[in-house]
Structure formats: structure tokens, C-alpha cells
């Protein structure tokens, strides 16, 4: 299997070696309930506090501004409604971009009255329209991602943060695509992230809430995480997530530079060597490690399967690859081709050889699939 | 006007059928595609843009395309 190239780091990155070591140790030392006052409980509590301190430092927040949840999705599903509920007297509108992660769309629909702001063909939200909507009366919260998880385009978070602050509206920022990879923009009131995107274990989400932002959880609350994540926390996983983030952040600059250059090369080669291909997302103002393109007349599922058989693991936003048989709402909002879609995303163990082989193998596969349908 | 009934077909099939029918059309002529796959709502307009052809209308699963070149 040495020839396999895992090019789906934006879905999940393999466990960072630093996290693996910490996880194994913490499984033995951090299993007890950190809410208990006995020796084992206090040990677990110490480890949890340590994890929170490291994760908070990684995000640039205070430890008492950071809640640990059971996933990035859970952080969104609790955080967004809790912020909206605290502002019920002001209004119920939840402004969001059309290309937010489905977790944000689902949370927005259950938290209030969603107002969707469109994006341009590169996937960037219309900042003027978004700002105008924030200034409307009755807005509970506005939600925008740091960068798009499917096409890599960065969003104007800092700019929208200034508008939101001036209007007194909390800005909810899904930073899952960015944390561990690039610097997090400022201007947000609430920020969420997910550990398995930076080489931490699955099952750890972060919900950072700036002091002064009010929350009103509308579900049964316990004493854990101020009621934002009920139940006994997974201390070993939290500690491993912290170790992974710490390690990943020291590597981020170098990896980012490398990934940015390789993705730029791949972008050029895909566009040059395949006919009728639409490379999507902003070519410059983007995440370093993500490239997305769609091939005309190609079945996305067939292409993902053919690439897998050649040793390449990629994801796709094409309808045929989704359980719902609906195309990616991100590609649809951008108005770009949704079939024949492939997302390549590089991780910390990706090599130039992976990228180069991918660029050499892809044109033949596309040609073969097109030939099968007479194109 | 020619009508391609692509109802029941999943993308990229409606777009492939449209592309395959195109050489038969004269410049300026229009063709209608009936497609109920939700992806067609994005992909037929995207095909027109990529191929520099005109999307005349897109209503309720009926797409009318004019050949420009």
C-alpha cells in the first residue's frame, strides 16, 4: 500500500504522531471523571485543564472562553442556537453565507429564521450584501466560515467582523477548514473547530466564545462545559487533540508554503492537461491545501472510484457521491459544474510525488470515463 | 424545436445528451432539455457558460438553449 496517496486531509487528517503518543498515555491516566474530587478524578481534571489551556493558546483565546464538545458539528449545533436564543428579544434572523457547512445551515434553520447571502463564482460571499443584512433590525446572529471547506476560498471574516461589531451583532465563525493550517482571522464572537482536521482524534470539537457574548442553551444542561456539552468528557481525546494542534501549529508555516506551491502547480496542470475542466475556487485568496475541479461529461462517482483504484483518495461534491443524490450546495451556490467533481486536499504526510503522480494519472482516467459514455 | 426528454436521468447524462445533440443544430436554433435531476439546474447553465452557448430559459425542469456557435 506504499503507493497510496491520501489526498482527503480536508475530510480528516491521520492522527499526528505527537497526538498518538499522548493519547496512549492518557488512556491510562485520564479515564476517571474529572468532576470527582478523588485522586483519579483530580488527575483527569488536571489533564483536561492542560488540554484546554493548550487548545486555547492555539486559538488565541483565554482558557475560560473555550468549551470542548464531542465534534465540530456538535460545537455548531449547540453554539449557534445558544447565541441566537440569548438574543431572542432583539430578533430571530440568522444571516449566513450560502456556502456554509451543512452543520451551520441545519443549525441556522433550527435556531431562527435563516437569511442566506449568495456567493460569487469563486465561492466568496457578497460582503456588501452580507454587511447590509447584518445592519438590518432583528438579526440574532450572523454566521460565516473562515474559508470554504469544499473549494478553499477564504471569506472576508475580518471585514464582516467590523460590521457586526458596529451593529452589535455576534459573528459566528466556523473555522474548521482553517485551524491548524493558517492564521485565524479576528473579529468573531463565537468560533468553532474540529480536531480531526488538524491531526487530532475524531470526537473533539472546539467552541470558543468571546467574553461578553451571551449564550442561552435551550436544552437540559448539566455542570459540564457550562451546559454546552453534556456528559463525561473524553479527556484522553481532548489531550491528544491539544498535542496535535500544538505540533501542527509549529509545522503550519512550512507545510502551508509547501502545500500552496504544490496546489498552485496542480491547478495549472489540471487546467492545461484536461479539456473541458472547470477549476473552481479562488486561485490566490484560498486555503493552502485544497484544490477542487469539475470535469465535463464525467460521473463523479466513477472518477472517485477510478482514482481510488489507482491509489488516490479524494472526495467529491457531485450528486452521485452523496447519499441524498443532490449535488453539493456549495458548487450549486457558485453556479459551477457539479458533476465530475473532485476535491484534492493535502495533509502533513502528502508528498510532491503524490501530487505529481496524481497530475499524471488523472487525464487518462478522465479520458477513459468520457469514452465510456461516447464523449 | 427539438426536445430532449432526459427525465429520470442523473447528471452528467442530461448534459451529455445535450452536447451530443448540439452538432445537429444550426447556429441560432434552440433546443429544449427536460431534466428532473436537481444537478441539472446547475450543470446545464454551467455547460452553456463553459461552451459559450445561450441559456434562453430554465423553468421547472425545462431548459432552453440557443446555439451561438
Coordinates of C-alpha atoms in Angstrom, one line a residue:
Chain A
X1 CA 0.0 0.0 0.0
X2 CA 3.1 2.2 -0.1
X3 CA 1.8 3.7 -3.3
X4 CA -1.4 5.0 -1.9
X5 CA -1.8 8.8 -1.8
X6 CA -4.3 10.0 0.8
X7 CA -5.5 13.3 -0.7
X8 CA -8.5 14.0 1.5
X9 CA -7.0 15.8 4.5
X10 CA -9.8 18.3 4.4
X11 CA -12.2 15.5 5.5
X12 CA -9.9 14.1 8.1
X13 CA -6.1 14.1 8.7
X14 CA -4.5 11.0 10.0
X15 CA -3.6 11.1 13.7
X16 CA -0.5 13.2 14.3
X17 CA 2.4 11.1 15.8
X18 CA 2.5 13.6 18.8
X19 CA -1.2 13.0 19.4
X20 CA -0.8 9.2 19.2
X21 CA 1.8 9.1 22.0
X22 CA -0.2 11.4 24.3
X23 CA -3.5 9.6 23.6
X24 CA -2.0 6.2 24.6
X25 CA -0.6 7.6 27.8
X26 CA -3.8 9.5 28.6
X27 CA -5.9 6.4 28.1
X28 CA -4.2 5.0 31.2
X29 CA -4.1 8.2 33.3
X30 CA -7.1 10.3 32.2
X31 CA -10.0 7.8 32.3
X32 CA -11.6 9.0 35.5
X33 CA -14.5 11.5 35.8
X34 CA -12.8 15.0 36.1
X35 CA -15.8 16.2 38.1
X36 CA -14.9 13.9 41.1
X37 CA -12.8 15.0 44.0
X38 CA -10.7 11.9 44.4
X39 CA -7.2 11.3 43.3
X40 CA -8.1 9.8 39.9
X41 CA -10.7 12.4 39.2
X42 CA -8.3 15.2 40.1
X43 CA -5.7 13.7 37.7
X44 CA -8.2 13.6 34.9
X45 CA -9.2 17.2 35.8
X46 CA -5.6 18.3 35.6
X47 CA -5.2 16.7 32.2
X48 CA -8.4 18.3 30.9
X49 CA -7.3 21.7 32.2
X50 CA -4.0 21.2 30.5
X51 CA -5.7 20.3 27.2
X52 CA -8.0 23.3 27.4
X53 CA -5.0 25.6 28.1
X54 CA -3.1 24.3 25.1
X55 CA -6.1 24.4 22.8
X56 CA -7.0 27.9 23.9
X57 CA -3.5 29.1 23.3
X58 CA -3.6 27.5 19.8
X59 CA -6.8 29.5 19.0
X60 CA -5.6 32.7 20.7
X61 CA -8.3 32.7 23.3
X62 CA -8.4 32.5 27.1
X63 CA -9.0 29.1 28.6
X64 CA -12.3 30.2 30.2
X65 CA -13.5 31.2 26.7
X66 CA -13.1 27.7 25.3
X67 CA -15.6 24.8 25.6
X68 CA -14.8 21.3 24.4
X69 CA -17.6 19.5 22.6
X70 CA -17.9 16.0 21.1
X71 CA -17.4 17.1 17.5
X72 CA -17.1 20.2 15.3
X73 CA -20.7 19.6 14.3
X74 CA -21.8 19.4 17.9
X75 CA -20.0 22.7 18.6
X76 CA -22.0 24.3 15.7
X77 CA -25.3 22.7 16.7
X78 CA -25.0 23.9 20.3
X79 CA -23.2 27.2 19.8
X80 CA -25.3 28.8 17.0
X81 CA -28.7 28.2 18.7
X82 CA -27.4 29.2 22.1
X83 CA -26.2 32.5 20.8
X84 CA -29.4 33.1 18.8
X85 CA -31.6 32.2 21.8
X86 CA -29.8 34.7 24.0
X87 CA -30.8 37.5 21.5
X88 CA -34.4 36.4 21.1
X89 CA -35.7 39.8 22.3
X90 CA -33.7 41.5 19.5
X91 CA -34.7 39.3 16.7
X92 CA -34.6 35.8 15.2
X93 CA -32.8 36.3 11.9
X94 CA -29.7 34.2 11.3
X95 CA -27.7 35.7 8.5
X96 CA -25.4 33.2 6.8
X97 CA -23.5 32.6 3.6
X98 CA -24.9 30.2 1.0
X99 CA -21.7 28.1 1.2
X100 CA -21.5 27.3 5.0
X101 CA -21.0 23.8 6.1
X102 CA -24.3 21.8 6.3
X103 CA -24.0 21.8 10.1
X104 CA -24.3 25.6 10.1
X105 CA -27.2 25.5 7.6
X106 CA -29.0 22.9 9.8
X107 CA -28.3 24.9 13.0
X108 CA -29.4 28.2 11.4
X109 CA -32.7 26.6 10.3
X110 CA -33.4 25.4 13.8
X111 CA -32.1 28.5 15.6
X112 CA -34.2 31.1 13.9
X113 CA -35.2 32.5 10.5
X114 CA -32.3 31.9 8.2
X115 CA -31.3 34.6 5.7
X116 CA -28.9 33.3 3.1
X117 CA -26.4 35.6 1.3
X118 CA -25.1 34.5 -2.0
X119 CA -21.6 34.0 -3.2
X120 CA -19.7 34.8 -6.4
X121 CA -18.4 32.2 -8.8
X122 CA -15.2 31.8 -6.7
X123 CA -17.4 30.9 -3.7
X124 CA -16.7 34.2 -1.8
X125 CA -19.7 35.7 0.0
X126 CA -21.0 39.0 -1.2
X127 CA -19.6 41.1 1.6
X128 CA -21.7 44.2 0.8
X129 CA -24.9 42.2 0.8
X130 CA -23.9 40.4 4.0
X131 CA -23.0 43.6 5.7
X132 CA -26.2 45.2 4.6
X133 CA -28.1 42.3 6.1
X134 CA -26.2 42.4 9.4
X135 CA -27.3 46.1 9.8
X136 CA -31.0 45.2 9.4
X137 CA -33.1 45.2 12.5
X138 CA -33.9 41.8 14.1
X139 CA -30.7 40.0 13.5
X140 CA -29.9 37.5 16.2
X141 CA -26.5 36.3 14.8
X142 CA -24.5 36.2 11.6
X143 CA -22.5 33.1 10.5
X144 CA -19.7 32.9 8.1
X145 CA -16.8 30.4 7.7
X146 CA -13.1 31.4 7.7
X147 CA -12.7 29.6 4.3
X148 CA -14.8 27.2 2.3
X149 CA -14.2 23.6 3.1
X150 CA -15.0 22.4 -0.4
X151 CA -13.3 24.9 -2.7
X152 CA -10.8 26.6 -0.3
X153 CA -11.9 30.2 -1.0
X154 CA -11.3 32.4 2.1
X155 CA -14.2 34.6 3.3
X156 CA -14.0 38.3 4.3
X157 CA -14.3 37.5 8.1
X158 CA -12.3 40.4 9.4
X159 CA -14.3 42.9 7.3
X160 CA -17.6 41.3 8.3
X161 CA -16.5 41.2 11.9
X162 CA -16.1 45.0 11.9
X163 CA -19.6 45.5 10.5
X164 CA -21.0 43.0 13.0
X165 CA -19.3 44.7 16.0
X166 CA -20.6 48.1 14.9
X167 CA -24.1 46.7 14.6
X168 CA -23.8 44.9 17.9
X169 CA -24.5 41.5 16.2
X170 CA -22.4 38.5 17.3
X171 CA -20.4 36.9 14.4
X172 CA -20.3 33.1 14.5
X173 CA -17.3 31.7 12.6
X174 CA -16.9 28.1 11.5
X175 CA -13.1 27.8 11.4
X176 CA -12.9 24.1 10.9
X177 CA -11.1 24.4 7.5
X178 CA -8.5 26.8 8.8
X179 CA -7.5 25.9 12.4
X180 CA -4.1 24.2 12.3
X181 CA -3.5 25.2 8.7
X182 CA -3.4 29.0 8.7
X183 CA -3.8 32.0 10.9
X184 CA -7.4 32.5 12.2
X185 CA -8.9 35.9 11.2
X186 CA -10.1 38.1 14.0
X187 CA -13.5 39.9 14.5
X188 CA -15.6 36.9 15.7
X189 CA -17.7 36.4 18.8
X190 CA -18.0 32.6 18.6
X191 CA -15.7 30.3 16.7
X192 CA -15.8 26.5 16.2
X193 CA -13.3 23.9 15.0
X194 CA -12.8 20.2 14.8
X195 CA -9.7 18.3 16.0
X196 CA -9.7 15.6 13.2
X197 CA -9.0 18.3 10.7
X198 CA -5.6 19.0 12.2
X199 CA -4.5 15.5 13.1
X200 CA -6.2 15.2 16.4
X201 CA -8.7 12.3 17.1
X202 CA -12.3 12.4 15.9
X203 CA -14.8 13.3 18.6
X204 CA -13.3 16.6 19.8
X205 CA -14.8 19.9 18.8
X206 CA -14.0 23.4 20.0
X207 CA -16.5 26.1 20.8
X208 CA -14.7 29.4 21.6
X209 CA -17.0 32.2 23.0
X210 CA -15.5 35.6 23.5
X211 CA -16.2 37.2 26.9
X212 CA -19.3 39.3 26.8
X213 CA -21.1 37.1 24.2
X214 CA -24.3 35.8 25.8
X215 CA -25.5 32.2 25.5
X216 CA -28.8 30.7 26.4
X217 CA -28.8 26.9 25.9
X218 CA -32.3 25.7 25.2
X219 CA -31.7 22.1 26.3
X220 CA -31.2 20.2 29.5
X221 CA -27.9 21.5 31.0
X222 CA -25.5 19.8 33.4
X223 CA -22.5 21.1 35.2
X224 CA -20.1 20.3 32.3
X225 CA -18.8 22.9 29.9
X226 CA -21.4 25.4 31.2
X227 CA -24.1 23.1 29.8
X228 CA -22.8 23.4 26.3
X229 CA -21.5 19.8 26.1
X230 CA -23.3 17.4 28.5
X231 CA -21.7 14.3 29.9
X232 CA -18.4 12.9 31.0
X233 CA -15.8 14.4 28.7
X234 CA -13.3 12.4 26.7
X235 CA -10.2 13.5 28.5
X236 CA -7.6 11.4 26.6
X237 CA -9.0 12.6 23.2
X238 CA -9.0 16.2 24.3
X239 CA -5.4 15.9 25.4
X240 CA -4.4 14.2 22.1
X241 CA -6.2 17.0 20.2
X242 CA -4.2 19.6 22.1
X243 CA -0.9 17.8 21.4
X244 CA -1.8 17.5 17.7
X245 CA -2.7 21.2 17.5
X246 CA 0.5 22.3 19.3
X247 CA 2.6 20.1 16.9
X248 CA 0.6 21.1 13.8
X249 CA 1.0 24.8 14.5
X250 CA 4.7 24.6 14.7
X251 CA 4.7 22.9 11.3
X252 CA 1.9 25.1 9.8
X253 CA 4.0 27.7 8.2
X254 CA 6.3 25.3 6.4
X255 CA 3.6 22.9 5.4
X256 CA 1.4 25.8 4.3
X257 CA 4.1 27.2 2.0
X258 CA 4.8 23.7 0.5
X259 CA 1.1 22.9 0.0
X260 CA 0.4 26.3 -1.5
X261 CA 3.1 25.8 -4.1
X262 CA 2.0 22.2 -4.9
X263 CA -1.6 23.1 -5.2
X264 CA -0.8 26.0 -7.5
X265 CA 1.2 23.6 -9.7
X266 CA -1.6 21.0 -9.7
X267 CA -4.1 23.7 -10.5
X268 CA -2.1 24.7 -13.6
X269 CA -1.6 21.1 -14.7
X270 CA -5.2 20.0 -14.3
X271 CA -6.4 23.1 -16.3
X272 CA -3.8 22.6 -19.0
X273 CA -3.9 18.8 -19.4
X274 CA -7.6 18.1 -19.3
X275 CA -10.1 19.5 -21.8
X276 CA -13.4 20.8 -20.6
X277 CA -12.4 21.1 -16.9
X278 CA -13.6 23.8 -14.6
X279 CA -11.1 24.5 -11.8
X280 CA -13.1 26.2 -9.1
X281 CA -12.4 28.4 -6.1
X282 CA -10.2 31.5 -5.7
X283 CA -6.7 30.8 -7.2
X284 CA -4.9 33.0 -4.7
X285 CA -7.0 34.0 -1.7
X286 CA -7.6 30.4 -0.6
X287 CA -6.6 27.7 1.9
X288 CA -3.1 26.4 1.1
X289 CA -4.0 22.7 0.8
X290 CA -7.3 22.4 -1.2
X291 CA -7.9 22.2 -4.9
X292 CA -11.3 21.5 -6.5
X293 CA -12.3 21.0 -10.1
X294 CA -15.1 19.5 -12.2
X295 CA -14.7 17.6 -15.4
X296 CA -17.5 18.0 -18.0
X297 CA -19.3 14.7 -19.0
X298 CA -17.7 12.8 -16.2
X299 CA -19.6 10.9 -13.5
X300 CA -18.1 12.0 -10.1
X301 CA -18.6 8.6 -8.5
X302 CA -16.9 6.8 -11.4
X303 CA -13.9 9.2 -11.2
X304 CA -13.6 8.9 -7.4
X305 CA -13.7 5.1 -7.7
X306 CA -11.2 5.0 -10.6
X307 CA -8.8 7.3 -8.7
X308 CA -9.2 5.0 -5.6
X309 CA -8.3 2.0 -7.7
X310 CA -5.2 3.9 -8.8
X311 CA -4.3 4.6 -5.1
X312 CA -5.6 8.1 -4.7
X313 CA -8.1 9.0 -2.0
X314 CA -10.1 12.1 -2.9
X315 CA -13.6 13.4 -2.1
X316 CA -16.3 14.8 -4.4
X317 CA -19.2 17.2 -4.3
X318 CA -21.1 15.5 -7.2
X319 CA -24.6 14.4 -6.5
X320 CA -23.9 10.8 -7.3
X321 CA -21.4 10.6 -4.5
X322 CA -23.9 12.0 -1.9
X323 CA -26.5 9.8 -0.1
X324 CA -29.1 12.4 -0.9
X325 CA -28.3 12.4 -4.6
X326 CA -28.2 16.2 -4.5
X327 CA -25.1 18.0 -5.7
X328 CA -23.0 20.0 -3.2
X329 CA -24.9 23.1 -2.2
X330 CA -21.5 24.9 -2.3
X331 CA -20.9 24.2 -6.0
X332 CA -24.6 24.9 -6.8
X333 CA -24.4 28.3 -5.0
X334 CA -21.3 29.2 -7.0
X335 CA -23.1 28.2 -10.2
X336 CA -20.2 25.9 -11.3
X337 CA -20.4 22.5 -12.8
X338 CA -21.4 19.9 -10.1
X339 CA -20.8 16.7 -11.9
X340 CA -17.3 15.1 -12.4
X341 CA -16.2 17.0 -9.3
X342 CA -13.1 16.2 -7.3
X343 CA -11.6 17.8 -4.2
X344 CA -7.9 17.2 -3.6
X345 CA -6.7 18.2 -0.1
X346 CA -3.1 17.8 1.1
X347 CA -2.1 16.7 4.6
X348 CA 1.1 16.8 6.6
X349 CA 2.4 13.5 5.1
X350 CA 1.5 14.3 1.5
X351 CA 4.5 14.4 -0.8
X352 CA 5.3 16.1 -4.1
X353 CA 5.4 12.7 -5.6
X354 CA 1.7 12.2 -4.6
X355 CA 0.8 15.4 -6.4
X356 CA 2.9 14.7 -9.4
X357 CA 1.6 11.2 -9.9
X358 CA -2.0 12.4 -9.5
X359 CA -1.4 15.0 -12.2
X360 CA 0.0 12.3 -14.5
X361 CA -2.7 9.7 -13.9
X362 CA -5.8 11.9 -13.9
X363 CA -6.0 12.8 -17.6
X364 CA -6.1 9.2 -18.7
X365 CA -8.9 8.3 -16.2
X366 CA -11.0 11.3 -17.3
X367 CA -10.5 10.3 -21.0
X368 CA -11.5 6.7 -20.3
X369 CA -14.7 7.6 -18.4
X370 CA -15.7 10.1 -21.1
X371 CA -15.0 7.4 -23.8
X372 CA -17.4 5.0 -22.0
X373 CA -20.2 7.5 -22.5
X374 CA -19.3 8.3 -26.1
X375 CA -17.6 11.7 -25.3
Chain B
X1 CA -37.7 23.0 -31.7
X2 CA -36.1 19.7 -30.7
X3 CA -36.9 18.4 -27.2
X4 CA -34.6 16.0 -25.4
X5 CA -36.5 14.1 -22.7
X6 CA -33.9 13.4 -20.0
X7 CA -36.3 13.0 -17.2
X8 CA -35.2 10.1 -14.9
X9 CA -31.6 10.5 -16.0
X10 CA -28.9 11.6 -13.5
X11 CA -26.1 14.0 -14.2
X12 CA -23.9 14.1 -16.2
X13 CA -26.3 12.3 -18.6
X14 CA -28.6 15.2 -19.5
X15 CA -25.6 17.4 -20.2
X16 CA -24.0 14.6 -22.3
X17 CA -27.3 14.2 -24.3
X18 CA -27.4 18.0 -24.8
X19 CA -23.8 18.0 -26.0
X20 CA -24.4 15.1 -28.4
X21 CA -27.5 16.7 -29.9
X22 CA -25.7 20.0 -30.5
X23 CA -23.8 19.3 -33.7
X24 CA -27.1 18.7 -35.5
X25 CA -28.4 22.2 -34.7
X26 CA -27.9 25.2 -36.9
X27 CA -26.5 28.4 -35.3
X28 CA -29.4 30.4 -33.9
X29 CA -31.5 27.3 -33.4
X30 CA -32.9 26.4 -29.9
X31 CA -33.2 23.0 -28.2
X32 CA -35.2 22.1 -25.1
X33 CA -34.0 19.7 -22.4
X34 CA -36.4 18.2 -19.9
X35 CA -34.4 17.1 -16.8
X36 CA -35.6 16.4 -13.3
X37 CA -32.2 15.7 -11.7
X38 CA -31.5 18.5 -9.3
X39 CA -27.9 18.7 -10.5
X40 CA -29.2 19.7 -14.0
X41 CA -30.3 23.1 -12.6
X42 CA -26.7 24.0 -12.0
X43 CA -25.0 21.9 -14.7
X44 CA -27.0 22.9 -17.8
X45 CA -26.4 26.6 -17.2
X46 CA -22.7 25.8 -16.3
X47 CA -22.4 23.9 -19.6
X48 CA -23.8 26.9 -21.5
X49 CA -21.3 29.2 -19.8
X50 CA -18.3 26.9 -20.4
X51 CA -19.3 26.3 -24.1
X52 CA -20.3 30.0 -24.7
X53 CA -23.9 29.0 -25.7
X54 CA -27.0 30.9 -24.6
X55 CA -29.3 29.6 -21.9
X56 CA -32.6 31.1 -23.0
X57 CA -34.7 29.9 -20.1
X58 CA -34.8 27.5 -17.2
X59 CA -38.2 26.8 -15.8
X60 CA -39.4 23.9 -13.7
X61 CA -37.0 21.3 -15.2
X62 CA -37.3 22.6 -18.8
X63 CA -34.1 24.2 -20.2
X64 CA -34.0 26.0 -23.5
X65 CA -30.6 26.5 -25.1
X66 CA -29.7 28.5 -28.2
X67 CA -26.7 27.5 -30.3
X68 CA -24.5 30.6 -30.7
X69 CA -21.5 28.9 -32.5

